[in-house]
Amino acid sequence: AQTVTQSQPEMSVQEAETVTLSCTYDTSESDYYLFWYKQPPSRQMILVIRQEAYKQQNATENRFSVNFQKAAKSFSLKISDSQLGDAAMYFCAYREEETSGSRLTFGEGTQLTVNP
Amino acid sequence: GAGVSQSPRYKVTKRGQDVALRCDPISGHVSLYWYRQALGQGPEFLTYFNYEAQQDKSGLPNDRFSAERPEGSISTLTIQRTEQRDSAMYRCASSPIYRGYTQYFGPGTRLTVL
């Protein structure tokens, strides 16, 4: 079974600084997708960024970017110019297309605090 | 609105009662998923549908849990004879059916079993 591990239960960053959240996963598949979701205090689940495993180029969405290392099975999220609104729980998620159907497998989450 | 909607947003019930949780997916999305999220943890997969067909129900914890999507749109997750351990946030997500799609989540239903 696929597993997703987020080894940092909590992280903090100063406003306007940069922070990196770590995620590793375990799979024997070559074709899959990776996601970062944000869960603010409202407990909504908001997509931050996604990465296709077959793409070598790292995904970027404004201040959010990923460092995807396929061989190392690592998928970290970098938040640049952190803002108070970035404070949330961040979940890394994996999805495989074939044997597991379309389910998302989530990590345990990293609680990000942004200090003014 | 254009997003996934769920109702009720909050449900408090007594142990032993049955509950039905509703999900209305984004218009045009043919895949619908149910997840359960305990406090402080990531969501865990329960089941999913493509159109009205239930494709995978391996995540349902036991036979008290069932789900249906009879017309390929709205889905209902039913929990029979609720137990305190069923207390959690129940989340629904939907997506288009093409390869590589993203799942978009609804606001969730917070279930509390007393």
mmCIF file of N, CA and C in Angstrom, chain B residues 7 17 19 45 68 77 86-87 89 102 104-105:
data_model
loop_
_atom_site.group_PDB
_atom_site.id
_atom_site.type_symbol
_atom_site.label_atom_id
_atom_site.label_comp_id
_atom_site.label_asym_id
_atom_site.label_seq_id
_atom_site.Cartn_x
_atom_site.Cartn_y
_atom_site.Cartn_z
ATOM 1 N N SER B 7 -24.421 18.613 3.087
ATOM 2 C CA SER B 7 -25.395 18.930 4.134
ATOM 3 C C SER B 7 -25.701 17.683 4.948
ATOM 4 N N GLN B 17 -28.398 5.745 16.618
ATOM 5 C CA GLN B 17 -29.236 6.330 15.570
ATOM 6 C C GLN B 17 -28.565 6.202 14.210
ATOM 7 N N VAL B 19 -27.699 7.972 10.513
ATOM 8 C CA VAL B 19 -27.530 9.304 9.940
ATOM 9 C C VAL B 19 -27.299 9.193 8.442
ATOM 10 N N PHE B 45 -9.681 7.684 2.808
ATOM 11 C CA PHE B 45 -10.623 7.303 1.761
ATOM 12 C C PHE B 45 -11.675 6.336 2.291
ATOM 13 N N GLU B 68 -24.539 5.654 -1.711
ATOM 14 C CA GLU B 68 -25.217 5.480 -2.986
ATOM 15 C C GLU B 68 -25.189 6.778 -3.770
ATOM 16 N N LEU B 77 -24.157 9.286 2.004
ATOM 17 C CA LEU B 77 -23.406 8.354 2.847
ATOM 18 C C LEU B 77 -24.255 8.098 4.086
ATOM 19 N N ASP B 86 -17.521 6.845 15.435
ATOM 20 C CA ASP B 86 -17.857 7.367 14.113
ATOM 21 C C ASP B 86 -17.737 8.889 14.059
ATOM 22 N N SER B 87 -17.583 9.533 15.192
ATOM 23 C CA SER B 87 -17.462 10.993 15.233
ATOM 24 C C SER B 87 -16.234 11.433 14.441
ATOM 25 N N MET B 89 -15.055 14.369 10.804
ATOM 26 C CA MET B 89 -15.481 15.191 9.682
ATOM 27 C C MET B 89 -15.591 14.264 8.468
ATOM 28 N N THR B 102 -8.063 16.628 -10.803
ATOM 29 C CA THR B 102 -7.919 17.057 -9.410
ATOM 30 C C THR B 102 -9.245 16.881 -8.690
ATOM 31 N N TYR B 104 -11.839 18.146 -5.952
ATOM 32 C CA TYR B 104 -12.225 19.370 -5.268
ATOM 33 C C TYR B 104 -13.152 19.006 -4.116
ATOM 34 N N PHE B 105 -12.807 19.519 -2.954
ATOM 35 C CA PHE B 105 -13.500 19.104 -1.743
ATOM 36 C C PHE B 105 -14.629 20.042 -1.358
#
